[in-house]
């Protein structure tokens, strides 16, 4: 590939990848590329063990060179090592149109070597000279960088020729970059760069980036110790594992999707060891924590002599000191996979016997479970007790693993079904809805029982909601709630809450949602004191059944002293109540608390909606970069757990940014997907934020119907009131005063009893839009005062804009400029481009010249890049920025590299000049004064 890649290895080298912890190594590559661009030549041999990052550094070289240089990429292929000149042909094939320019003997030798012409064995010296001449000729037009991965697998003839070329490069503007895993004697004497493992801080960050759910601390330390900073090991170990396999310290080594090629090399070394050493290594491989005392006790229980440890250490496969460490995590996998089932059971049995039943009963139970070959009720009982302990300390993934294994070992059908149901619930919470459904099938296989059937229906509905949030979950939950009323009234009430939560997201209209609300209100109270769930059910059911005014007191009461478990169960309902009450501070605190709870518990099902709600709080506050960072996390988490991403924050963010085509595409894509699934709230969001977008663009006649549709959706609890100000503004500007007045009356109903500054501020500027000239200013001033005091950033800027527009129309241009400058500055700082442009137009109308603020420089950057750039400019370290934006230091480093390139600067010290603080407007002399 010219200017990109060619040969047989692009699948390994394509794609931009940040290099965590490789600053010095990247700088070495940068110097080489800079020399080539300046007309010099050079070579570099990158050495290191498997997985240490050689190919990643080569990818970096490709990316660094490709903007200016021609880049050719190839790789040694093990199966072609016996084919002379095969590797050289791969590299040179795209250049063969230049063969005619070579001297005759050289050209003929290369043609014969490549099979392009008949002849005797080519003279290798002529072949090497021809290759040097060919590369030099290509580089005469454009600097040339040749990247050769896995050079240890080049055929010997190609390796010798390329080493010859590398030693004889002068001022040809050619660079040769090789990666070598062992061997490669032909390249001896060339400049070398040996990659070592990552530093502990970087290794820990890289491991964290590969995780979806929680990782047991002891297992994490063991992985970090064994990996020795090897990036492949750190990335591959967690990949493909369920959260259950990572949490609680119960890694299943035979589930690790590691490189078979590398693993085979360790397996061959293992086969050369005596049987006792192999047995000792197997016991160590089955014990993920690396406790040397436990290993010694288990080995003694199996009768393995003490000398076996020395044999294993001398073989270079394991190190037994304060902690048991394998030479490489692939050693552990190779050993575990090589064992037969009976050997594995013996190893786990020994570990179970060696584990203290009082200090570590859960690990003992797990090893005992791996040691049995069939059902065993005693072990299953112990596993169930372990699951209870794990769940009590927030280890949902570990609890799911214990219960799943307990289910498999249980003989009694009814007991097995109950455990399967509990295991399915834990799997769902741990972010594995597919596995939960499989376990539900086992629960249904039990003898018919009305309560059990209702529990299964309830969980099936919860799984359906977690998987795609469609309306199909609603009838399942309502049917389950009805069944439960006679057998478990408290559980019935909680199931009605589940159904109402589904109804709010499904955005169901008409009698179905009203029937659900009425049925929920009709359920008799459960025995015992009223709970937070009872208060929440009463409030939400009354809201649906009788409306906002009737439900207001109960909605407020539902948020008072809400226990953590209620947040975990019904996060969407509780957050939407806070939104309905116009309490942005409490909303933000509640969703931050929910994110923390879900993360601590490993409850990935609850974490997804909580993060989506936190993203919307960030957008409202005007922190678009933080919202974008959270969005990437949420979408990655949804993909990892096999669930549908929550689209709400992306819709909100795109609309407020005001990039018309991008926003409309985001909304249309979300609506198409939601229509298929029956997630009606997305349609309400689409209408609402289409109205926000259109009002920002000043397209009021297009905004009005979208805002009206959004305001009429009964399923949009918490968001209906946000559509009403959009209706009012669009209607006033479209010459529809009656529509505006009707919407204002509805808005008063939703804000009149709410004393928050947000509610009263939005109500004030909406009232001002409808009011006559004699009253409007009082309302505008009230809006600015309240929203400046304690209002979300985007609404505060909106108040200044509306007041400034009104002042200009009253021909009070000097006063208008003050408000419009403030609006323009806020919207520009936030990144709300459509509203900023609207403020800019208004300022021009007052006789002010508006200097484009940072949209020229900052709009090269994404929202996240802009935020990171500003934080770095202000002196925050990578770790501090990562903490602030909920991302990893690895991600910060990656974005800073892109930022420096986009802003054409060399480092952090130049950020202050590239991102100056500006007020964005200048007053020009004009006749208008």
PDB file of N, CA, C and O in Angstrom, residues 1-2 6 70 72 85-102 106-117 127 130-135 137-138 144:
ATOM      1  N   UNK A   1       0.855  -1.193   0.000  1.00  0.00           N
ATOM      2  CA  UNK A   1       0.000   0.000   0.000  1.00  0.00           C
ATOM      3  C   UNK A   1       0.885   1.235   0.000  1.00  0.00           C
ATOM      4  O   UNK A   1       1.715   1.406   0.866  1.00  0.00           O
ATOM      5  N   UNK A   2       0.699   2.110  -0.942  1.00  0.00           N
ATOM      6  CA  UNK A   2       1.498   3.316  -1.023  1.00  0.00           C
ATOM      7  C   UNK A   2       0.967   4.330  -0.043  1.00  0.00           C
ATOM      8  O   UNK A   2      -0.208   4.635  -0.027  1.00  0.00           O
ATOM      9  N   UNK A   6       1.413  -2.429   2.834  1.00  0.00           N
ATOM     10  CA  UNK A   6       1.279  -3.423   1.778  1.00  0.00           C
ATOM     11  C   UNK A   6       1.865  -4.710   2.288  1.00  0.00           C
ATOM     12  O   UNK A   6       2.445  -4.793   3.349  1.00  0.00           O
ATOM     13  N   UNK A  70       6.164   7.651   2.358  1.00  0.00           N
ATOM     14  CA  UNK A  70       5.564   6.428   1.834  1.00  0.00           C
ATOM     15  C   UNK A  70       5.915   5.300   2.808  1.00  0.00           C
ATOM     16  O   UNK A  70       7.066   5.187   3.259  1.00  0.00           O
ATOM     17  N   UNK A  72       5.740   1.155   3.627  1.00  0.00           N
ATOM     18  CA  UNK A  72       5.509  -0.215   3.173  1.00  0.00           C
ATOM     19  C   UNK A  72       5.650  -1.150   4.360  1.00  0.00           C
ATOM     20  O   UNK A  72       6.615  -1.048   5.133  1.00  0.00           O
ATOM     21  N   UNK A  85      13.880 -15.557  -0.513  1.00  0.00           N
ATOM     22  CA  UNK A  85      13.483 -14.223  -0.946  1.00  0.00           C
ATOM     23  C   UNK A  85      11.971 -13.952  -0.848  1.00  0.00           C
ATOM     24  O   UNK A  85      11.483 -12.960  -1.385  1.00  0.00           O
ATOM     25  N   UNK A  86      11.243 -14.823  -0.161  1.00  0.00           N
ATOM     26  CA  UNK A  86       9.782 -14.618  -0.049  1.00  0.00           C
ATOM     27  C   UNK A  86       9.477 -13.325   0.698  1.00  0.00           C
ATOM     28  O   UNK A  86       8.615 -12.532   0.288  1.00  0.00           O
ATOM     29  N   UNK A  87      10.180 -13.081   1.801  1.00  0.00           N
ATOM     30  CA  UNK A  87       9.929 -11.863   2.571  1.00  0.00           C
ATOM     31  C   UNK A  87      10.327 -10.614   1.813  1.00  0.00           C
ATOM     32  O   UNK A  87       9.620  -9.601   1.840  1.00  0.00           O
ATOM     33  N   UNK A  88      11.461 -10.669   1.108  1.00  0.00           N
ATOM     34  CA  UNK A  88      11.898  -9.518   0.327  1.00  0.00           C
ATOM     35  C   UNK A  88      10.896  -9.215  -0.780  1.00  0.00           C
ATOM     36  O   UNK A  88      10.604  -8.044  -1.070  1.00  0.00           O
ATOM     37  N   UNK A  89      10.359 -10.255  -1.379  1.00  0.00           N
ATOM     38  CA  UNK A  89       9.365 -10.055  -2.441  1.00  0.00           C
ATOM     39  C   UNK A  89       8.111  -9.379  -1.896  1.00  0.00           C
ATOM     40  O   UNK A  89       7.535  -8.488  -2.532  1.00  0.00           O
ATOM     41  N   UNK A  90       7.678  -9.773  -0.710  1.00  0.00           N
ATOM     42  CA  UNK A  90       6.511  -9.115  -0.101  1.00  0.00           C
ATOM     43  C   UNK A  90       6.739  -7.614   0.044  1.00  0.00           C
ATOM     44  O   UNK A  90       5.870  -6.805  -0.260  1.00  0.00           O
ATOM     45  N   UNK A  91       7.930  -7.263   0.497  1.00  0.00           N
ATOM     46  CA  UNK A  91       8.220  -5.856   0.736  1.00  0.00           C
ATOM     47  C   UNK A  91       8.330  -5.065  -0.563  1.00  0.00           C
ATOM     48  O   UNK A  91       7.814  -3.944  -0.667  1.00  0.00           O
ATOM     49  N   UNK A  92       8.957  -5.652  -1.567  1.00  0.00           N
ATOM     50  CA  UNK A  92       9.277  -4.905  -2.781  1.00  0.00           C
ATOM     51  C   UNK A  92       8.209  -4.992  -3.852  1.00  0.00           C
ATOM     52  O   UNK A  92       8.289  -4.243  -4.849  1.00  0.00           O
ATOM     53  N   UNK A  93       7.244  -5.880  -3.699  1.00  0.00           N
ATOM     54  CA  UNK A  93       6.251  -6.082  -4.767  1.00  0.00           C
ATOM     55  C   UNK A  93       5.591  -4.786  -5.228  1.00  0.00           C
ATOM     56  O   UNK A  93       5.416  -4.577  -6.439  1.00  0.00           O
ATOM     57  N   UNK A  94       5.202  -3.850  -4.336  1.00  0.00           N
ATOM     58  CA  UNK A  94       4.562  -2.621  -4.818  1.00  0.00           C
ATOM     59  C   UNK A  94       5.512  -1.690  -5.568  1.00  0.00           C
ATOM     60  O   UNK A  94       5.067  -0.694  -6.146  1.00  0.00           O
ATOM     61  N   UNK A  95       6.821  -1.992  -5.586  1.00  0.00           N
ATOM     62  CA  UNK A  95       7.806  -1.086  -6.192  1.00  0.00           C
ATOM     63  C   UNK A  95       8.354  -1.626  -7.510  1.00  0.00           C
ATOM     64  O   UNK A  95       9.236  -0.998  -8.117  1.00  0.00           O
ATOM     65  N   UNK A  96       7.877  -2.779  -7.954  1.00  0.00           N
ATOM     66  CA  UNK A  96       8.522  -3.450  -9.069  1.00  0.00           C
ATOM     67  C   UNK A  96       8.360  -2.715 -10.391  1.00  0.00           C
ATOM     68  O   UNK A  96       9.029  -3.055 -11.370  1.00  0.00           O
ATOM     69  N   UNK A  97       7.485  -1.717 -10.448  1.00  0.00           N
ATOM     70  CA  UNK A  97       7.383  -0.929 -11.680  1.00  0.00           C
ATOM     71  C   UNK A  97       8.651  -0.113 -11.930  1.00  0.00           C
ATOM     72  O   UNK A  97       8.849   0.432 -13.019  1.00  0.00           O
ATOM     73  N   UNK A  98       9.513  -0.035 -10.940  1.00  0.00           N
ATOM     74  CA  UNK A  98      10.759   0.724 -11.080  1.00  0.00           C
ATOM     75  C   UNK A  98      11.956  -0.165 -11.400  1.00  0.00           C
ATOM     76  O   UNK A  98      13.099   0.327 -11.443  1.00  0.00           O
ATOM     77  N   UNK A  99      11.753  -1.440 -11.615  1.00  0.00           N
ATOM     78  CA  UNK A  99      12.864  -2.339 -11.904  1.00  0.00           C
ATOM     79  C   UNK A  99      13.657  -1.894 -13.123  1.00  0.00           C
ATOM     80  O   UNK A  99      14.876  -2.067 -13.195  1.00  0.00           O
ATOM     81  N   UNK A 100      12.979  -1.320 -14.100  1.00  0.00           N
ATOM     82  CA  UNK A 100      13.648  -0.943 -15.355  1.00  0.00           C
ATOM     83  C   UNK A 100      14.737   0.104 -15.117  1.00  0.00           C
ATOM     84  O   UNK A 100      15.606   0.308 -15.971  1.00  0.00           O
ATOM     85  N   UNK A 101      14.700   0.790 -13.999  1.00  0.00           N
ATOM     86  CA  UNK A 101      15.687   1.831 -13.723  1.00  0.00           C
ATOM     87  C   UNK A 101      16.978   1.262 -13.133  1.00  0.00           C
ATOM     88  O   UNK A 101      17.957   1.999 -12.972  1.00  0.00           O
ATOM     89  N   UNK A 102      16.986  -0.022 -12.756  1.00  0.00           N
ATOM     90  CA  UNK A 102      18.166  -0.611 -12.138  1.00  0.00           C
ATOM     91  C   UNK A 102      19.182  -1.032 -13.203  1.00  0.00           C
ATOM     92  O   UNK A 102      18.805  -1.366 -14.342  1.00  0.00           O
ATOM     93  N   UNK A 106      21.865  -6.187 -11.827  1.00  0.00           N
ATOM     94  CA  UNK A 106      21.058  -6.132 -10.599  1.00  0.00           C
ATOM     95  C   UNK A 106      19.596  -6.444 -10.909  1.00  0.00           C
ATOM     96  O   UNK A 106      18.942  -7.203 -10.188  1.00  0.00           O
ATOM     97  N   UNK A 107      19.087  -5.837 -11.982  1.00  0.00           N
ATOM     98  CA  UNK A 107      17.687  -6.061 -12.333  1.00  0.00           C
ATOM     99  C   UNK A 107      17.443  -7.540 -12.634  1.00  0.00           C
ATOM    100  O   UNK A 107      16.465  -8.135 -12.167  1.00  0.00           O
ATOM    101  N   UNK A 108      18.329  -8.137 -13.389  1.00  0.00           N
ATOM    102  CA  UNK A 108      18.159  -9.543 -13.753  1.00  0.00           C
ATOM    103  C   UNK A 108      18.220 -10.439 -12.521  1.00  0.00           C
ATOM    104  O   UNK A 108      17.438 -11.394 -12.399  1.00  0.00           O
ATOM    105  N   UNK A 109      19.133 -10.159 -11.623  1.00  0.00           N
ATOM    106  CA  UNK A 109      19.233 -10.975 -10.402  1.00  0.00           C
ATOM    107  C   UNK A 109      17.948 -10.893  -9.583  1.00  0.00           C
ATOM    108  O   UNK A 109      17.442 -11.907  -9.071  1.00  0.00           O
ATOM    109  N   UNK A 110      17.387  -9.679  -9.453  1.00  0.00           N
ATOM    110  CA  UNK A 110      16.169  -9.517  -8.659  1.00  0.00           C
ATOM    111  C   UNK A 110      14.981 -10.168  -9.355  1.00  0.00           C
ATOM    112  O   UNK A 110      14.122 -10.773  -8.696  1.00  0.00           O
ATOM    113  N   UNK A 111      14.915 -10.082 -10.680  1.00  0.00           N
ATOM    114  CA  UNK A 111      13.808 -10.718 -11.420  1.00  0.00           C
ATOM    115  C   UNK A 111      13.845 -12.237 -11.241  1.00  0.00           C
ATOM    116  O   UNK A 111      12.811 -12.884 -11.055  1.00  0.00           O
ATOM    117  N   UNK A 112      15.044 -12.819 -11.282  1.00  0.00           N
ATOM    118  CA  UNK A 112      15.154 -14.262 -11.079  1.00  0.00           C
ATOM    119  C   UNK A 112      14.794 -14.620  -9.638  1.00  0.00           C
ATOM    120  O   UNK A 112      14.071 -15.588  -9.374  1.00  0.00           O
ATOM    121  N   UNK A 113      15.276 -13.836  -8.692  1.00  0.00           N
ATOM    122  CA  UNK A 113      14.974 -14.104  -7.285  1.00  0.00           C
ATOM    123  C   UNK A 113      13.480 -14.077  -7.013  1.00  0.00           C
ATOM    124  O   UNK A 113      12.968 -14.871  -6.209  1.00  0.00           O
ATOM    125  N   UNK A 114      12.778 -13.181  -7.713  1.00  0.00           N
ATOM    126  CA  UNK A 114      11.332 -13.043  -7.484  1.00  0.00           C
ATOM    127  C   UNK A 114      10.499 -13.908  -8.418  1.00  0.00           C
ATOM    128  O   UNK A 114       9.271 -13.837  -8.412  1.00  0.00           O
ATOM    129  N   UNK A 115      11.140 -14.719  -9.245  1.00  0.00           N
ATOM    130  CA  UNK A 115      10.396 -15.596 -10.149  1.00  0.00           C
ATOM    131  C   UNK A 115       9.794 -14.870 -11.325  1.00  0.00           C
ATOM    132  O   UNK A 115       8.873 -15.392 -11.967  1.00  0.00           O
ATOM    133  N   UNK A 116      10.317 -13.692 -11.634  1.00  0.00           N
ATOM    134  CA  UNK A 116       9.786 -12.925 -12.770  1.00  0.00           C
ATOM    135  C   UNK A 116      10.501 -13.263 -14.067  1.00  0.00           C
ATOM    136  O   UNK A 116      10.058 -12.861 -15.147  1.00  0.00           O
ATOM    137  N   UNK A 117      11.623 -13.960 -13.943  1.00  0.00           N
ATOM    138  CA  UNK A 117      12.383 -14.351 -15.134  1.00  0.00           C
ATOM    139  C   UNK A 117      13.083 -15.666 -14.830  1.00  0.00           C
ATOM    140  O   UNK A 117      13.349 -16.007 -13.668  1.00  0.00           O
ATOM    141  N   UNK A 127      21.501  -9.242  -5.837  1.00  0.00           N
ATOM    142  CA  UNK A 127      20.132  -9.086  -5.323  1.00  0.00           C
ATOM    143  C   UNK A 127      20.103  -8.002  -4.246  1.00  0.00           C
ATOM    144  O   UNK A 127      19.220  -7.137  -4.226  1.00  0.00           O
ATOM    145  N   UNK A 130      20.497  -4.649  -5.783  1.00  0.00           N
ATOM    146  CA  UNK A 130      19.265  -4.283  -6.479  1.00  0.00           C
ATOM    147  C   UNK A 130      18.222  -3.798  -5.488  1.00  0.00           C
ATOM    148  O   UNK A 130      17.516  -2.810  -5.741  1.00  0.00           O
ATOM    149  N   UNK A 131      18.108  -4.476  -4.358  1.00  0.00           N
ATOM    150  CA  UNK A 131      17.134  -4.052  -3.343  1.00  0.00           C
ATOM    151  C   UNK A 131      17.490  -2.667  -2.812  1.00  0.00           C
ATOM    152  O   UNK A 131      16.609  -1.811  -2.635  1.00  0.00           O
ATOM    153  N   UNK A 132      18.760  -2.437  -2.561  1.00  0.00           N
ATOM    154  CA  UNK A 132      19.183  -1.123  -2.087  1.00  0.00           C
ATOM    155  C   UNK A 132      18.883  -0.052  -3.132  1.00  0.00           C
ATOM    156  O   UNK A 132      18.361   1.028  -2.800  1.00  0.00           O
ATOM    157  N   UNK A 133      19.172  -0.354  -4.382  1.00  0.00           N
ATOM    158  CA  UNK A 133      18.897   0.610  -5.440  1.00  0.00           C
ATOM    159  C   UNK A 133      17.419   0.866  -5.616  1.00  0.00           C
ATOM    160  O   UNK A 133      16.992   2.008  -5.850  1.00  0.00           O
ATOM    161  N   UNK A 134      16.612  -0.179  -5.480  1.00  0.00           N
ATOM    162  CA  UNK A 134      15.163  -0.027  -5.647  1.00  0.00           C
ATOM    163  C   UNK A 134      14.587   0.863  -4.549  1.00  0.00           C
ATOM    164  O   UNK A 134      13.794   1.782  -4.822  1.00  0.00           O
ATOM    165  N   UNK A 135      14.963   0.616  -3.304  1.00  0.00           N
ATOM    166  CA  UNK A 135      14.454   1.428  -2.201  1.00  0.00           C
ATOM    167  C   UNK A 135      14.921   2.879  -2.341  1.00  0.00           C
ATOM    168  O   UNK A 135      14.158   3.821  -2.085  1.00  0.00           O
ATOM    169  N   UNK A 137      15.627   4.463  -5.106  1.00  0.00           N
ATOM    170  CA  UNK A 137      14.911   5.100  -6.215  1.00  0.00           C
ATOM    171  C   UNK A 137      13.516   5.533  -5.781  1.00  0.00           C
ATOM    172  O   UNK A 137      13.053   6.624  -6.126  1.00  0.00           O
ATOM    173  N   UNK A 138      12.833   4.680  -5.027  1.00  0.00           N
ATOM    174  CA  UNK A 138      11.492   5.026  -4.532  1.00  0.00           C
ATOM    175  C   UNK A 138      11.571   6.241  -3.613  1.00  0.00           C
ATOM    176  O   UNK A 138      10.749   7.158  -3.678  1.00  0.00           O
ATOM    177  N   UNK A 144      10.856   7.135   2.406  1.00  0.00           N
ATOM    178  CA  UNK A 144      10.319   5.775   2.457  1.00  0.00           C
ATOM    179  C   UNK A 144      10.611   5.147   3.815  1.00  0.00           C
ATOM    180  O   UNK A 144      11.746   5.179   4.295  1.00  0.00           O
TER     181      UNK A 144
END
